[in-house]
Coordinates of C-alpha atoms in Angstrom, one line a residue:
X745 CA -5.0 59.6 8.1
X746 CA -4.0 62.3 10.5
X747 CA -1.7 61.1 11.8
X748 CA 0.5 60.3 8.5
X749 CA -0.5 63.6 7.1
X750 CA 1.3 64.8 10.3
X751 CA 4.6 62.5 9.6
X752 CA 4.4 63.9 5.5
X753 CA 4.4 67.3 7.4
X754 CA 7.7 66.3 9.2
X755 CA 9.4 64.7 6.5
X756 CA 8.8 67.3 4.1
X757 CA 12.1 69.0 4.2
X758 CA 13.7 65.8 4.1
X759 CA 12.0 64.7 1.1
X760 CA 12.7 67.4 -0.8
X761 CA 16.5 67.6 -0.2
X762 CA 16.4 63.9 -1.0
X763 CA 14.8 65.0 -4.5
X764 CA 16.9 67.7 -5.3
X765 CA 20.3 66.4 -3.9
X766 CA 19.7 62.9 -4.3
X767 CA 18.1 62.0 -7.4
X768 CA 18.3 65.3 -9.3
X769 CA 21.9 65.7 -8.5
X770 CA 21.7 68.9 -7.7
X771 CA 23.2 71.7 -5.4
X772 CA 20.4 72.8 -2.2
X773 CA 22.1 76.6 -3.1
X774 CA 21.5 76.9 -6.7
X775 CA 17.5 76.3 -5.5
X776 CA 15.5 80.3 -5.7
X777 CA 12.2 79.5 -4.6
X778 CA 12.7 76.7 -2.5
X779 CA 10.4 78.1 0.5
X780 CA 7.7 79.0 -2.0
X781 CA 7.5 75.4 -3.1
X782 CA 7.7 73.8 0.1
X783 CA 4.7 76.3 1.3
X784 CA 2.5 74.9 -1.4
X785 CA 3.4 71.4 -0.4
X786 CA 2.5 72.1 3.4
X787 CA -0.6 74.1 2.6
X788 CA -2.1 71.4 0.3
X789 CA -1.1 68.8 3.4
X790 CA -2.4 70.5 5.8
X791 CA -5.7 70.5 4.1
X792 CA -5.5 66.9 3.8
X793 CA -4.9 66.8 7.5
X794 CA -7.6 69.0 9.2
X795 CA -10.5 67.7 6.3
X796 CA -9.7 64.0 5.9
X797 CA -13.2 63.4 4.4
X798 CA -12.7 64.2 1.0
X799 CA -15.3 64.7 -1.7
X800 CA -13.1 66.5 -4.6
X801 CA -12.1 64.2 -7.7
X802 CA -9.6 62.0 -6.9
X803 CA -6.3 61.1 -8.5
X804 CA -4.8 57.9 -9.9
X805 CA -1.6 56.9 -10.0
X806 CA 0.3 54.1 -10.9
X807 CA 3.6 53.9 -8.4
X808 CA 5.8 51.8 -10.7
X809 CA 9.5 51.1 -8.7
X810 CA 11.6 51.1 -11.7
X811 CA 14.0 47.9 -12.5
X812 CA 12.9 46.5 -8.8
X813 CA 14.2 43.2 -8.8
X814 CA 17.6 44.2 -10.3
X815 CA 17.9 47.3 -8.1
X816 CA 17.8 45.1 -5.4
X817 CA 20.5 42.7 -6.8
X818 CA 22.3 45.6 -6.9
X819 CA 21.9 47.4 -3.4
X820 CA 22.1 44.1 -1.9
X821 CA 25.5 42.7 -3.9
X822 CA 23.1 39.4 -4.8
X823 CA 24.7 37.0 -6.6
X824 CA 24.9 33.3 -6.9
X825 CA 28.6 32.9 -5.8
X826 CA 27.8 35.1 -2.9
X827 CA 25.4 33.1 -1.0
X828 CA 27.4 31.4 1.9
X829 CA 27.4 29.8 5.1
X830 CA 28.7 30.4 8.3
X831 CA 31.3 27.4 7.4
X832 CA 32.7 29.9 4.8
X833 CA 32.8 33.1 6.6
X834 CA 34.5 31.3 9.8
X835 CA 37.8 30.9 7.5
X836 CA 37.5 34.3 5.7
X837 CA 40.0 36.4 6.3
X838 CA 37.8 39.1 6.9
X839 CA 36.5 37.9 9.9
X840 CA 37.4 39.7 12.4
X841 CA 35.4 42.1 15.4
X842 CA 33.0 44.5 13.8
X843 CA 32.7 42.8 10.3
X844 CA 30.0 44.2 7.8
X845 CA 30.5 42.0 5.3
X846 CA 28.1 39.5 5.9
X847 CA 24.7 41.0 5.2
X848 CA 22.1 38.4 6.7
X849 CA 18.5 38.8 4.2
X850 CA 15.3 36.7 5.2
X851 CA 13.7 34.4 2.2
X852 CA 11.1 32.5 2.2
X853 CA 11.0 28.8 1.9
X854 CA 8.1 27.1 0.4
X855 CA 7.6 23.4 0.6
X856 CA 4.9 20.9 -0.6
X857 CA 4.3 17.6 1.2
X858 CA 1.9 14.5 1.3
X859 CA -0.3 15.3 4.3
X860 CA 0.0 11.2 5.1
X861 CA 1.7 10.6 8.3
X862 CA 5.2 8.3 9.4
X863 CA 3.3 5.4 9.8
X864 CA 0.8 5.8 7.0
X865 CA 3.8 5.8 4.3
X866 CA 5.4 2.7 6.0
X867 CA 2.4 1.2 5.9
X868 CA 2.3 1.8 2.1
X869 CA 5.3 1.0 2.0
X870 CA 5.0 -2.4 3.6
X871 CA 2.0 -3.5 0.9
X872 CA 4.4 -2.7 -1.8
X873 CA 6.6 -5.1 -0.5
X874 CA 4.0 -8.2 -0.3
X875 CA 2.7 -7.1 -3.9
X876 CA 4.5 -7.9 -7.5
X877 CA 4.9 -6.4 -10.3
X878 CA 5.3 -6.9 -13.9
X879 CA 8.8 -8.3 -15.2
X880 CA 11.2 -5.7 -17.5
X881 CA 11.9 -7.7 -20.4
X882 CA 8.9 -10.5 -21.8
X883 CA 9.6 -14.0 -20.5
X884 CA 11.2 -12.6 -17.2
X885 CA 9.8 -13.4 -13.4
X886 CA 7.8 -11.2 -12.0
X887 CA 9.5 -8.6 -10.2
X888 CA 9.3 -7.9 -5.9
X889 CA 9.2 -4.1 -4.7
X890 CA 12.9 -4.2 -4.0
X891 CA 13.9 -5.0 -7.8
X892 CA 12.6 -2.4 -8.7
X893 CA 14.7 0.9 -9.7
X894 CA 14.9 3.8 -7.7
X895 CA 13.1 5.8 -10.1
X896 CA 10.7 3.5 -10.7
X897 CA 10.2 3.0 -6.9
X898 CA 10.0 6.3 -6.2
X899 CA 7.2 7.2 -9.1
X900 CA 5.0 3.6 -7.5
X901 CA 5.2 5.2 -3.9
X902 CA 4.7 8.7 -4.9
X903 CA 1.1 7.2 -7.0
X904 CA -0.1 4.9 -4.1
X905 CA 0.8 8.0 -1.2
X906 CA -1.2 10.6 -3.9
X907 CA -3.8 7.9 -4.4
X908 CA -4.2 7.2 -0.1
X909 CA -4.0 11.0 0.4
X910 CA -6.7 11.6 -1.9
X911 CA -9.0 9.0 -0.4
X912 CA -8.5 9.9 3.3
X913 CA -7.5 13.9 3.3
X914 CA -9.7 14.8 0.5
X915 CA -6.6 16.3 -0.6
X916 CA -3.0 15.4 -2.4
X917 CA -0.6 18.0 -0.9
X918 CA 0.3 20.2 2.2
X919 CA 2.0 23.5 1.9
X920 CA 4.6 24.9 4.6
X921 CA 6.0 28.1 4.1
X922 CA 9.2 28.9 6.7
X923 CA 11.2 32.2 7.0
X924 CA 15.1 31.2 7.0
X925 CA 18.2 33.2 6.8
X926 CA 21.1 33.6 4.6
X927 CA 23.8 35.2 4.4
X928 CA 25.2 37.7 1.6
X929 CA 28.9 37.9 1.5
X930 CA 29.6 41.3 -0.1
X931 CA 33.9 40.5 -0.5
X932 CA 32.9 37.7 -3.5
X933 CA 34.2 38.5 -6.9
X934 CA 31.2 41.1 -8.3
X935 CA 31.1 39.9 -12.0
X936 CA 27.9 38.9 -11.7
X937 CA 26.4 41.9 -9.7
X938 CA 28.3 44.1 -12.4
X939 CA 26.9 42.5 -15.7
X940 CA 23.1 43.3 -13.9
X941 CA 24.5 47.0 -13.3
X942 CA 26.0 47.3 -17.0
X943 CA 22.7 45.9 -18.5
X944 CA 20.5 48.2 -16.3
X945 CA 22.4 51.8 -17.0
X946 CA 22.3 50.5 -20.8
X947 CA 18.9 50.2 -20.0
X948 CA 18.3 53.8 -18.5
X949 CA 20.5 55.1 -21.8
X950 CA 18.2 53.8 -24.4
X951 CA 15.4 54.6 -22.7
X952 CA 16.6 58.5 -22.1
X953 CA 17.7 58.5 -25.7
X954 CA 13.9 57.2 -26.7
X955 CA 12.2 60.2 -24.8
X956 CA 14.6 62.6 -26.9
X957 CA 13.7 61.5 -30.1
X958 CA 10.3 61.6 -29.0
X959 CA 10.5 65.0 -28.4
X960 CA 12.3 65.4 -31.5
X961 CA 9.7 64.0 -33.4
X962 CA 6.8 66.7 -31.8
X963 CA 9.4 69.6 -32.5
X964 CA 9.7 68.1 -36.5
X965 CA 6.0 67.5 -36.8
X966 CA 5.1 71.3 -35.5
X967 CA 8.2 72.7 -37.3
X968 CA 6.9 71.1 -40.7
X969 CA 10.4 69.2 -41.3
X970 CA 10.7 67.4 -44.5
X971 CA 9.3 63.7 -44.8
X972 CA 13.3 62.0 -44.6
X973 CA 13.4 63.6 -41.0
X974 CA 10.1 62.8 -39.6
X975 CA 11.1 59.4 -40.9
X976 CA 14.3 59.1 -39.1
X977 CA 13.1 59.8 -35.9
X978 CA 10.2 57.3 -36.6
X979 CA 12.7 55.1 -37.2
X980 CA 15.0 56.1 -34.5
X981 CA 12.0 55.8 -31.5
X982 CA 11.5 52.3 -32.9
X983 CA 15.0 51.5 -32.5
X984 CA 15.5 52.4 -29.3
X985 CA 11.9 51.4 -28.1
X986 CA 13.6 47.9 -29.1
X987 CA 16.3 48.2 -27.3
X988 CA 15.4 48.8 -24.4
X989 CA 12.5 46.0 -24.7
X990 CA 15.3 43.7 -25.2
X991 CA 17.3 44.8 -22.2
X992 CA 14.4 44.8 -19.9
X993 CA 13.7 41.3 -21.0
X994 CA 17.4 40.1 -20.4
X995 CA 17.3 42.1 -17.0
X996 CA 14.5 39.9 -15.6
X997 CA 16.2 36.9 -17.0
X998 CA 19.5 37.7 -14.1
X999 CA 16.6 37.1 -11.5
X1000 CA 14.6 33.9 -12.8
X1001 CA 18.0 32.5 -14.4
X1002 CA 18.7 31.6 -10.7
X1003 CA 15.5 30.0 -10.1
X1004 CA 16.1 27.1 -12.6
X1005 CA 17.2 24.1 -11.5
X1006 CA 19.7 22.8 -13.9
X1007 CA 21.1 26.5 -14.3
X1008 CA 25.1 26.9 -13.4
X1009 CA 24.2 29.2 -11.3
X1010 CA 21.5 27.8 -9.3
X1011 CA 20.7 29.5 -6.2
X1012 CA 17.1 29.0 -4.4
X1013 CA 17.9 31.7 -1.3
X1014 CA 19.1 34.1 -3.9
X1015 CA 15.7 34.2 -5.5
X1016 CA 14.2 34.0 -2.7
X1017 CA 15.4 36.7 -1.0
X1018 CA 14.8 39.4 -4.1
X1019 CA 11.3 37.5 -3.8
X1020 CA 10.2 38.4 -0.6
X1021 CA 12.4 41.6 -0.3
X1022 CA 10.4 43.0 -3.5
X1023 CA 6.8 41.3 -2.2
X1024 CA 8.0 43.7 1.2
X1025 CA 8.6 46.9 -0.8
X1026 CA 5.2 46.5 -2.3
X1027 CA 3.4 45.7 1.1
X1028 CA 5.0 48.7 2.7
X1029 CA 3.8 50.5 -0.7
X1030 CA 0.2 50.0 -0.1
X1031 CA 0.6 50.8 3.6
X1032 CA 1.5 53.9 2.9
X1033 CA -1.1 54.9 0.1
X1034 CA -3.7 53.1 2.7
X1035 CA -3.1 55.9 5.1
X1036 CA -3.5 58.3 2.5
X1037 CA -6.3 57.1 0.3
X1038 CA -6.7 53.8 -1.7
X1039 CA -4.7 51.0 -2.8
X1040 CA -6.8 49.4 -6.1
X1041 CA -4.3 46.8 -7.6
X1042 CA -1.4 45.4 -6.9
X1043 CA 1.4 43.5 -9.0
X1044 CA 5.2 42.3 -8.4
X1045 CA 6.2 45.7 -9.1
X1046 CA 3.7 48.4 -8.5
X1047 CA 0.6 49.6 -7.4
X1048 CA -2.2 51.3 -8.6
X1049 CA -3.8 53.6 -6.2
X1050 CA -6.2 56.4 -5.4
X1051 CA -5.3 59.6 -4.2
X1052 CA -7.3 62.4 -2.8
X1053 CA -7.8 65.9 -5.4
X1054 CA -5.8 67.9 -3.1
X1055 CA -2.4 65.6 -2.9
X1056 CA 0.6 67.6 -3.9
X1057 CA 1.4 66.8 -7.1
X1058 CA 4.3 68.0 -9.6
X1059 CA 6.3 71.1 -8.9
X1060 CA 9.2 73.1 -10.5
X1061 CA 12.0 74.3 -9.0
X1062 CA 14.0 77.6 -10.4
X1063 CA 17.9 77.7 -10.3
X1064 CA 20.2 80.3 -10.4
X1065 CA 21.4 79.8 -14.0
X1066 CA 18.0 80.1 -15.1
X1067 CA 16.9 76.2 -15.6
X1068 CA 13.9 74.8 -13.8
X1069 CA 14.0 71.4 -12.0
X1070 CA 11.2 69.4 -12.3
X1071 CA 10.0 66.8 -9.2
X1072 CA 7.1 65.0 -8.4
X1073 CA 6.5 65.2 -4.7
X1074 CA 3.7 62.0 -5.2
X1075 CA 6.8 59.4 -6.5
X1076 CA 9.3 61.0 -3.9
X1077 CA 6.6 60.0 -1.1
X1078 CA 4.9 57.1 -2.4

């Protein structure tokens, strides 16, 4: 725990810049009190550090990376039509010395066998072909292994392998998971990495327009507005609640679309590269809070955690025309 106490002590200044210039949008210069907030920061740190047995009532947090599995669609130009080989790139015209265009991303490959052996299965095989079988139509002679159909061959061998495996492994199925390597071609047409961007800044839109009428609301309610009003805005948070339900749900659908096998736009590396690259943000996620204090549940796109009493929480900067900038220094770090 020292030591990453030490690295947050180091990153500090980084961190905030990142927050202020980053994802606030906003100029280092207009900041007032700056300094002031980065010396609460570094004194509440700096506790942590030399006292890393801590009694004081801890916090929990949920760290929740918003729209995960379509931000890294985005960042990473994923899309079916994308996904190539190095057949493909070798006649690109863009290849040439120094290309970036080809982003190589790990996935996971998953595959489920019958642990029976080579010579097992042709031995299965082989009694299949000294057995026979029922006739298709009444009145017809019986059938031999090799007048069979192929689905109907493969269905009689798949039973009899499940069957042998299940007497002699005590078991039906192996698994074998291998790490491969694709390739990402960021040239392709982006229509399909630009629908996912269109639907997730809708997304962010309904969702800030919710947290205004929510507010809105609270304002009418102490402000003792008349009954049409506070209805409206009842009716308005709904709406918009909805809406942004709706395109979360769609969202999502971009990522497991890909997954089915009769889709259009099948691609098994696709998924499983925004698989493993989310399963990795999440890992690193609990790394982190493990150095600090304690992961207590995980899910595909969070973690719930424990925090020690004396973690920096929320602070406000002050600008120079007189607005206040609000960041949490926990999110920007964890």
């Amino acid at each position: 725990m020292l030591k990453r106490e030490s690295q947050l002590l180091v990153e500090l200044d980084a961190a905030l810049k990142f927050c202020i210039t980053e994802e606030s949008k906003c100029s280092l210069d207009m900041v007032t009190n700056y300094e002031e907030v980065k010396a609460e920061i570094t004194s509440a740190l700096e506790i942590m550090r030399d006292n890393p047995k801590r009694v004081d009532k801890p916090l929990i947090y949920h760290l929740d990376v918003a729209a995960m599995y379509p931000n890294i669609m985005l960042s990473n130009r994923l899309q079916p039509d994308s996904m190539v080989d190095e057949s493909v790139c070798a006649v690109c015209d863009y290849n040439r010395p120094g290309k970036i265009c080809d982003r190589r991303l790990e996935w996971a490959w998953r595959g489920e066998f019958f642990p029976a052996h080579r010579d097992e299965i042709n031995m299965i095989k082989h009694a299949l072909n000294q057995e026979s079988f029922p006739p298709k139509r009444p009145g017809d002679s019986q059938r031999r292994f090799t007048d069979l159909s192929a689905a109907e061959q493969t269905a009689l061998l798949h039973k009899r392998l499940s069957d042998y495996s299940r007497k002699v492994y005590k078991k039906t199925k192996d698994t074998k998971v291998k790490t491969r390597e694709s390739i990402i071609c960021q040239k392709e047409n982006p229509f399909y990495v630009d629908t996912v961007r269109r639907f997730r800044d809708r997304r962010y839109e309904y969702k800030g327009l919710l947290k205004t009428w929510k507010k809105n609301l609270d304002v009418y309610q102490n402000e003792g507005r008349t009954i049409a009003e506070l209805d409206e805005a009842k009716k308005m948070i709904v709406l918009y609640d909805s809406l942004q339900l709706a395109h979360k749900c769609i969202l999502n659908s971009f990522y497991g679309y890909v997954m089915r096998k009769g889709a259009r736009w099948h691609s098994m590396e696709m998924a499983g590269i925004t698989c493993l690259t989310g399963a990795m943000i999440i890992q690193m996620a609990r790394a982190l809070v493990e150095q600090i204090g304690r992961p207590l549940e995980l899910d595909t796109d969070g973690i719930w955690c424990m925090l020690p009493g004396v973690f920096p929480e929320n602070f406000e900067f002050k600008l120079s025309n007189g607005k206040k900038l609000a960041v949490s220094y926990t999110l920007a770090r964890c």
